[in-house]
Short mmCIF file of C-alpha atoms in Angstrom, two decimals:
data_model
loop_
_atom_site.label_atom_id
_atom_site.label_comp_id
_atom_site.label_asym_id
_atom_site.label_seq_id
_atom_site.Cartn_x
_atom_site.Cartn_y
_atom_site.Cartn_z
CA UNK G 216 5.35 -12.63 15.62
CA UNK G 217 3.64 -9.67 13.89
CA UNK G 218 3.46 -9.24 10.16
CA UNK G 219 2.63 -6.10 8.29
CA UNK G 220 1.69 -5.45 4.75
CA UNK G 221 -0.18 -3.09 2.54
CA UNK G 222 -3.48 -3.80 1.43
CA UNK G 223 -2.67 -5.97 -1.38
CA UNK G 224 -5.23 -8.89 -1.29
CA UNK G 225 -2.96 -11.51 -2.67
CA UNK G 226 -0.24 -10.88 -0.18
CA UNK G 227 -2.68 -10.83 2.68
CA UNK G 228 -4.09 -14.19 1.63
CA UNK G 229 -0.51 -15.46 1.30
CA UNK G 230 0.54 -14.35 4.74
CA UNK G 231 -2.58 -15.73 6.41
CA UNK G 232 -2.05 -19.16 4.69
CA UNK G 233 1.83 -19.51 5.40
CA UNK G 234 1.72 -17.95 8.93
CA UNK G 235 -1.75 -18.79 10.42
CA UNK G 236 -0.57 -18.16 14.07
CA UNK G 237 0.91 -14.92 13.48
CA UNK G 238 -0.75 -11.41 13.83
CA UNK G 239 -1.30 -9.41 10.85
CA UNK G 240 -1.57 -5.76 10.54
CA UNK G 241 -1.70 -3.12 7.80
CA UNK G 242 -0.19 0.15 6.88
CA UNK G 243 -2.29 3.12 7.99
CA UNK G 244 -0.65 5.18 5.35
CA UNK G 245 -1.96 3.07 2.57
CA UNK G 246 -5.30 2.86 3.97
CA UNK G 247 -5.39 6.55 4.42
CA UNK G 248 -4.17 7.30 0.91
CA UNK G 249 -6.61 4.80 -0.42
CA UNK G 250 -9.53 6.72 1.37
CA UNK G 251 -8.36 10.03 0.23
CA UNK G 252 -8.30 8.93 -3.37
CA UNK G 253 -11.91 7.45 -2.99
CA UNK G 254 -13.42 10.39 -1.40
CA UNK G 255 -11.82 12.79 -3.88
CA UNK G 256 -11.97 10.98 -7.16
CA UNK G 257 -15.16 8.47 -6.76
CA UNK G 258 -17.27 10.58 -4.32
CA UNK G 259 -16.23 13.92 -5.57
CA UNK G 260 -15.84 15.62 -1.98
CA UNK G 261 -13.88 18.86 -1.46
CA UNK G 262 -10.68 19.24 0.31
CA UNK G 263 -11.94 20.37 3.66
CA UNK G 264 -14.59 17.48 4.04
CA UNK G 265 -11.87 14.98 2.91
CA UNK G 266 -9.52 16.39 5.49
CA UNK G 267 -12.20 16.25 8.37
CA UNK G 268 -13.13 12.58 7.39
CA UNK G 269 -9.36 11.44 7.19
CA UNK G 270 -8.75 13.23 10.42
CA UNK G 271 -11.58 11.52 12.24
CA UNK G 272 -10.67 8.17 11.12
CA UNK G 273 -6.70 8.38 11.04
CA UNK G 274 -5.84 11.37 13.11
CA UNK G 275 -5.08 11.82 16.73
CA UNK G 276 -7.86 10.45 18.82
CA UNK G 277 -9.30 9.09 15.51
CA UNK G 278 -10.96 5.69 14.94
CA UNK G 279 -7.56 3.97 14.57
CA UNK G 280 -6.63 4.75 18.02
CA UNK G 281 -9.53 3.26 19.64
CA UNK G 282 -8.39 1.31 22.73
CA UNK G 283 -11.61 -0.56 23.47
CA UNK G 284 -14.52 -2.13 21.61
CA UNK G 285 -16.85 0.35 23.23
CA UNK G 286 -14.47 3.27 22.04
CA UNK G 287 -14.40 1.89 18.34
CA UNK G 288 -17.99 1.44 18.28
CA UNK G 289 -18.89 5.05 19.58
CA UNK G 290 -16.28 6.58 17.26
CA UNK G 291 -17.65 4.70 14.27
CA UNK G 292 -21.19 5.88 15.16
CA UNK G 293 -20.12 9.40 15.52
CA UNK G 294 -18.29 9.21 12.03
CA UNK G 295 -21.47 7.61 10.37
CA UNK G 296 -23.70 10.39 11.99
CA UNK G 297 -21.53 13.11 11.00
CA UNK G 298 -20.91 12.03 7.37
CA UNK G 299 -23.70 9.59 6.40
CA UNK G 300 -24.99 11.81 3.69
CA UNK G 301 -21.59 12.73 2.23
CA UNK G 302 -19.85 9.41 1.98
CA UNK G 303 -20.67 6.25 0.03
CA UNK G 304 -20.55 2.66 1.28
CA UNK G 305 -16.76 2.63 0.78
CA UNK G 306 -15.88 3.94 4.21
CA UNK G 307 -18.40 1.81 6.08
CA UNK G 308 -18.21 -1.38 4.13
CA UNK G 309 -14.29 -1.34 3.30
CA UNK G 310 -12.20 0.99 5.57
CA UNK G 311 -13.78 0.61 8.86
CA UNK G 312 -14.11 -3.22 8.71
CA UNK G 313 -10.31 -3.49 7.75
CA UNK G 314 -9.35 -0.85 10.46
CA UNK G 315 -11.14 -2.99 13.19
CA UNK G 316 -9.70 -6.31 12.06
CA UNK G 317 -6.13 -5.44 11.02
CA UNK G 318 -5.45 -2.30 13.33
CA UNK G 319 -7.59 -2.06 16.21
CA UNK G 320 -8.12 -5.68 17.11
CA UNK G 321 -4.65 -6.77 15.97
CA UNK G 322 -3.07 -4.10 18.55
CA UNK G 323 -5.37 -5.40 21.24
CA UNK G 324 -4.45 -9.04 20.33
CA UNK G 325 -0.59 -8.38 20.38
CA UNK G 326 1.18 -5.72 22.23
CA UNK G 327 3.95 -5.60 19.60
CA UNK G 328 1.58 -4.12 17.01
CA UNK G 329 2.49 -0.36 17.01
CA UNK G 330 0.12 2.55 16.80
CA UNK G 331 0.04 3.80 13.26
CA UNK G 332 2.33 1.09 11.65
CA UNK G 333 3.56 1.99 8.31
CA UNK G 334 5.54 -0.19 5.86
CA UNK G 335 7.82 2.70 4.52
CA UNK G 336 10.75 0.76 5.89
CA UNK G 337 9.74 -2.33 4.24
CA UNK G 338 9.33 -0.57 0.79
CA UNK G 339 12.83 0.94 1.39
CA UNK G 340 14.49 -2.26 2.02
CA UNK G 341 12.61 -3.85 -0.90
CA UNK G 342 14.09 -1.06 -3.04
CA UNK G 343 17.55 -1.79 -1.63
CA UNK G 344 17.33 -5.56 -2.48
CA UNK G 345 16.32 -4.78 -5.95
CA UNK G 346 19.36 -2.49 -6.50
CA UNK G 347 21.49 -5.42 -4.93
CA UNK G 348 20.23 -7.87 -7.43
CA UNK G 349 20.38 -5.27 -10.33
CA UNK G 350 16.57 -5.42 -10.76
CA UNK G 351 16.95 -8.94 -12.20
CA UNK G 352 15.18 -12.17 -10.94
CA UNK G 353 17.21 -14.49 -9.10
CA UNK G 354 16.84 -18.13 -8.13
CA UNK G 355 15.64 -18.78 -4.52
CA UNK G 356 19.05 -19.97 -3.00
CA UNK G 357 20.63 -16.85 -4.41
CA UNK G 358 17.85 -14.59 -3.06
CA UNK G 359 18.08 -16.27 0.39
CA UNK G 360 21.96 -15.55 0.46
CA UNK G 361 21.38 -11.89 -0.68
CA UNK G 362 18.81 -11.39 2.12
CA UNK G 363 21.00 -12.94 4.73
CA UNK G 364 23.97 -10.67 3.69
CA UNK G 365 21.52 -7.81 4.00
CA UNK G 366 20.47 -8.81 7.44
CA UNK G 367 24.08 -8.92 8.49
CA UNK G 368 24.88 -5.55 7.04
CA UNK G 369 21.64 -4.08 8.92
CA UNK G 370 22.68 -5.67 12.08
CA UNK G 371 26.23 -4.12 11.68
CA UNK G 372 24.90 -0.66 11.10
CA UNK G 373 22.70 -0.97 14.11
CA UNK G 374 25.67 -2.01 16.32
CA UNK G 375 27.57 1.01 15.02
CA UNK G 376 24.76 3.31 15.98
CA UNK G 377 24.88 1.89 19.52
CA UNK G 378 28.19 3.31 20.23
CA UNK G 379 27.91 6.34 17.85
CA UNK G 380 29.57 5.17 14.67
CA UNK G 381 28.27 5.12 11.16
CA UNK G 382 25.33 6.89 9.49
CA UNK G 383 22.42 5.58 11.43
CA UNK G 384 21.36 7.34 14.85
CA UNK G 385 19.37 5.77 17.69
CA UNK G 386 15.87 6.60 18.12
CA UNK G 387 14.84 8.32 21.54
CA UNK G 388 13.23 5.23 22.89
CA UNK G 389 16.40 3.26 22.75
CA UNK G 390 18.92 5.98 23.73
CA UNK G 391 19.41 4.32 27.09
CA UNK G 392 21.26 1.43 25.34
CA UNK G 393 23.94 3.68 23.84
CA UNK G 394 27.54 3.42 25.06
CA UNK G 395 30.87 4.67 24.28
CA UNK G 396 33.06 2.96 21.72
CA UNK G 397 35.48 1.83 24.39
CA UNK G 398 32.81 0.36 26.39
CA UNK G 399 31.26 -1.51 23.15
CA UNK G 400 34.76 -3.02 22.28
CA UNK G 401 35.19 -4.23 25.85
CA UNK G 402 31.98 -6.43 25.58
CA UNK G 403 31.97 -10.02 24.42
CA UNK G 404 29.98 -10.94 21.25
CA UNK G 405 27.34 -12.47 23.24
CA UNK G 406 26.71 -9.20 25.36
CA UNK G 407 26.89 -7.16 21.97
CA UNK G 408 24.21 -9.47 20.45
CA UNK G 409 22.05 -9.14 23.46
CA UNK G 410 22.16 -5.38 23.36
CA UNK G 411 21.33 -5.59 19.59
CA UNK G 412 18.23 -7.85 20.29
CA UNK G 413 17.04 -5.41 22.95
CA UNK G 414 17.33 -2.60 20.40
CA UNK G 415 15.56 -4.58 17.78
CA UNK G 416 12.84 -5.64 20.32
CA UNK G 417 11.89 -2.04 20.73
CA UNK G 418 11.18 -1.77 17.07
#
Protein backbone atom coordinates (compact mmCIF):
# COMPACT_ATOMS: atom_id res chain seq x y z
CA UNK A 1 0.00 0.00 0.00
CA UNK A 2 1.11 3.55 -0.76
CA UNK A 3 0.03 6.59 1.25
CA UNK A 4 0.35 10.13 -0.05
CA UNK A 5 0.25 13.44 1.75
CA UNK A 6 1.27 17.06 1.57
CA UNK A 7 4.23 18.21 3.66
CA UNK A 8 2.35 18.60 6.95
CA UNK A 9 4.72 17.24 9.61
CA UNK A 10 2.04 16.08 12.08
CA UNK A 11 0.26 14.10 9.37
CA UNK A 12 3.48 12.49 8.13
CA UNK A 13 4.36 11.49 11.69
CA UNK A 14 0.88 10.03 12.24
CA UNK A 15 1.00 8.07 8.98
CA UNK A 16 4.42 6.63 9.77
CA UNK A 17 3.29 5.63 13.24
CA UNK A 18 -0.05 4.15 12.19
CA UNK A 19 1.11 2.44 8.97
CA UNK A 20 4.79 1.59 9.49
CA UNK A 21 4.94 -1.02 6.71
CA UNK A 22 3.48 1.18 3.97
CA UNK A 23 5.30 3.42 1.53
CA UNK A 24 4.80 7.14 2.04
CA UNK A 25 5.09 9.68 -0.78
CA UNK A 26 4.52 13.43 -0.92
CA UNK A 27 2.71 15.77 -3.28
CA UNK A 28 5.18 17.26 -5.75
CA UNK A 29 2.90 20.24 -6.32
CA UNK A 30 3.06 21.24 -2.64
CA UNK A 31 6.84 20.85 -2.57
CA UNK A 32 7.17 22.86 -5.78
CA UNK A 33 4.95 25.70 -4.51
CA UNK A 34 6.83 25.78 -1.18
CA UNK A 35 10.13 26.09 -3.03
CA UNK A 36 8.80 28.90 -5.27
CA UNK A 37 7.52 30.88 -2.29
CA UNK A 38 10.78 30.49 -0.41
CA UNK A 39 12.93 31.53 -3.38
CA UNK A 40 10.76 34.57 -4.08
CA UNK A 41 9.85 35.76 -0.59
CA UNK A 42 12.78 34.64 1.58
CA UNK A 43 15.70 34.65 -0.84
CA UNK A 44 14.38 37.42 -3.10
CA UNK A 45 15.21 35.85 -6.46
CA UNK A 46 13.69 37.11 -9.69
CA UNK A 47 11.19 35.19 -11.81
CA UNK A 48 13.57 33.71 -14.38
CA UNK A 49 16.01 32.24 -11.86
CA UNK A 50 13.09 30.84 -9.83
CA UNK A 51 11.64 29.23 -12.96
CA UNK A 52 15.03 27.74 -13.90
CA UNK A 53 15.59 26.26 -10.44
CA UNK A 54 12.04 24.89 -10.20
CA UNK A 55 12.35 23.36 -13.67
CA UNK A 56 15.67 21.70 -12.79
CA UNK A 57 14.14 20.21 -9.66
CA UNK A 58 10.53 19.46 -10.64
CA UNK A 59 10.42 19.71 -14.44
CA UNK A 60 10.75 17.08 -17.13
CA UNK A 61 14.08 15.28 -16.63
CA UNK A 62 14.43 17.17 -13.34
CA UNK A 63 15.62 15.84 -10.01
CA UNK A 64 12.25 14.29 -9.11
CA UNK A 65 12.45 12.07 -12.19
CA UNK A 66 15.85 10.55 -11.34
CA UNK A 67 15.70 6.79 -11.91
CA UNK A 68 18.84 5.73 -10.07
CA UNK A 69 20.95 6.86 -7.14
CA UNK A 70 23.68 7.86 -9.59
CA UNK A 71 21.24 10.00 -11.60
CA UNK A 72 19.98 11.61 -8.40
CA UNK A 73 23.48 12.41 -7.14
CA UNK A 74 24.62 13.76 -10.52
CA UNK A 75 21.54 15.98 -10.93
CA UNK A 76 21.89 17.24 -7.35
CA UNK A 77 25.55 18.07 -7.99
CA UNK A 78 24.65 19.92 -11.20
CA UNK A 79 21.96 21.95 -9.41
CA UNK A 80 24.31 22.84 -6.55
CA UNK A 81 27.04 23.83 -8.99
CA UNK A 82 24.69 25.98 -11.02
CA UNK A 83 22.90 27.77 -8.18
CA UNK A 84 25.23 27.57 -5.16
CA UNK A 85 25.69 31.35 -5.07
CA UNK A 86 22.00 32.17 -5.53
CA UNK A 87 20.16 29.78 -3.21
CA UNK A 88 20.32 29.44 0.56
CA UNK A 89 20.32 26.19 2.55
CA UNK A 90 16.55 25.61 2.17
CA UNK A 91 16.96 23.79 -1.14
CA UNK A 92 19.95 21.67 -0.03
CA UNK A 93 18.89 20.95 3.57
CA UNK A 94 15.12 20.75 3.16
CA UNK A 95 13.76 20.16 -0.34
CA UNK A 96 16.38 17.81 -1.83
CA UNK A 97 16.46 15.38 1.16
CA UNK A 98 12.64 15.25 1.14
CA UNK A 99 12.60 14.54 -2.61
CA UNK A 100 15.18 11.79 -2.14
CA UNK A 101 13.29 10.06 0.68
CA UNK A 102 9.64 10.52 -0.24
CA UNK A 103 9.67 10.73 -4.02
CA UNK A 104 12.71 9.15 -5.67
CA UNK A 105 13.44 6.43 -3.10
CA UNK A 106 9.72 5.82 -2.58
CA UNK A 107 9.26 5.24 -6.31
CA UNK A 108 12.23 2.85 -6.40
CA UNK A 109 10.89 0.93 -3.39
CA UNK A 110 7.31 0.61 -4.62
CA UNK A 111 6.27 0.49 -8.28
CA UNK A 112 2.82 1.83 -7.35
CA UNK A 113 4.26 5.25 -6.49
CA UNK A 114 3.47 7.35 -9.58
CA UNK A 115 5.73 9.93 -11.17
CA UNK A 116 4.76 13.47 -10.06
CA UNK A 117 2.03 12.34 -7.67
CA UNK A 118 -0.23 15.16 -6.50
CA UNK A 119 -2.87 15.14 -3.79
CA UNK A 120 -5.39 17.30 -5.67
CA UNK A 121 -7.87 14.42 -5.74
CA UNK A 122 -7.50 13.94 -1.98
CA UNK A 123 -8.20 17.60 -1.34
CA UNK A 124 -11.21 17.49 -3.66
CA UNK A 125 -12.56 14.48 -1.78
CA UNK A 126 -11.90 16.21 1.53
CA UNK A 127 -14.04 19.12 0.32
CA UNK A 128 -16.85 16.75 -0.73
CA UNK A 129 -16.83 15.06 2.68
CA UNK A 130 -16.99 18.41 4.46
CA UNK A 131 -19.95 19.41 2.30
CA UNK A 132 -21.69 16.10 3.12
CA UNK A 133 -21.17 16.80 6.82
CA UNK A 134 -22.36 20.40 6.45
CA UNK A 135 -18.94 21.53 7.72
CA UNK A 136 -19.71 20.25 11.22
CA UNK A 137 -17.76 17.72 13.35
CA UNK A 138 -19.19 14.19 13.52
CA UNK A 139 -18.56 11.34 15.89
CA UNK A 140 -16.34 8.59 14.53
CA UNK A 141 -19.11 6.01 13.76
CA UNK A 142 -21.05 8.64 11.80
CA UNK A 143 -17.93 9.69 9.92
CA UNK A 144 -17.12 6.08 9.04
CA UNK A 145 -20.63 5.57 7.67
CA UNK A 146 -20.37 8.72 5.56
CA UNK A 147 -16.97 7.63 4.23
CA UNK A 148 -18.40 4.23 3.33
CA UNK A 149 -21.38 5.79 1.55
CA UNK A 150 -19.04 8.07 -0.39
CA UNK A 151 -16.87 5.11 -1.44
CA UNK A 152 -19.96 3.29 -2.72
CA UNK A 153 -20.96 6.38 -4.70
CA UNK A 154 -17.48 6.75 -6.21
CA UNK A 155 -17.48 3.07 -7.20
CA UNK A 156 -20.88 3.48 -8.84
CA UNK A 157 -19.61 6.50 -10.80
CA UNK A 158 -16.54 4.58 -11.99
CA UNK A 159 -18.71 1.62 -13.02
CA UNK A 160 -20.87 4.02 -15.01
CA UNK A 161 -17.80 5.40 -16.78
CA UNK A 162 -16.79 1.86 -17.72
CA UNK A 163 -19.82 1.59 -20.01
CA UNK A 164 -20.12 5.27 -20.98
CA UNK A 165 -22.75 6.41 -18.50
CA UNK A 166 -22.60 9.41 -16.12
CA UNK A 167 -20.35 12.43 -15.73
CA UNK A 168 -16.99 10.63 -15.45
CA UNK A 169 -14.84 9.55 -18.39
CA UNK A 170 -12.14 6.90 -18.45
CA UNK A 171 -8.51 7.96 -18.63
CA UNK A 172 -6.62 6.85 -21.75
CA UNK A 173 -4.69 4.18 -19.82
CA UNK A 174 -7.88 2.25 -18.92
CA UNK A 175 -9.84 2.68 -22.15
CA UNK A 176 -9.27 -0.98 -22.92
CA UNK A 177 -11.60 -1.84 -20.01
CA UNK A 178 -14.55 0.04 -21.55
CA UNK A 179 -17.52 -1.94 -22.82
CA UNK A 180 -21.01 -1.28 -24.11
CA UNK A 181 -23.96 -0.88 -21.75
CA UNK A 182 -25.42 -4.13 -23.07
CA UNK A 183 -22.21 -6.04 -22.38
CA UNK A 184 -21.94 -4.49 -18.93
CA UNK A 185 -25.48 -5.46 -17.97
CA UNK A 186 -24.82 -9.02 -19.09
CA UNK A 187 -21.95 -9.42 -16.63
CA UNK A 188 -22.32 -10.84 -13.13
CA UNK A 189 -21.63 -8.65 -10.08
CA UNK A 190 -18.37 -10.51 -9.52
CA UNK A 191 -17.29 -9.77 -13.10
CA UNK A 192 -18.24 -6.10 -12.74
CA UNK A 193 -16.33 -5.81 -9.48
CA UNK A 194 -13.29 -7.49 -11.04
CA UNK A 195 -13.26 -4.91 -13.87
CA UNK A 196 -13.74 -2.11 -11.34
CA UNK A 197 -10.74 -3.36 -9.36
CA UNK A 198 -8.59 -3.50 -12.48
CA UNK A 199 -9.57 0.10 -13.24
CA UNK A 200 -8.75 1.23 -9.70
CA UNK A 201 -5.42 -0.59 -9.74
CA UNK A 202 -4.31 1.46 -12.72
CA UNK A 203 -4.80 4.51 -10.41
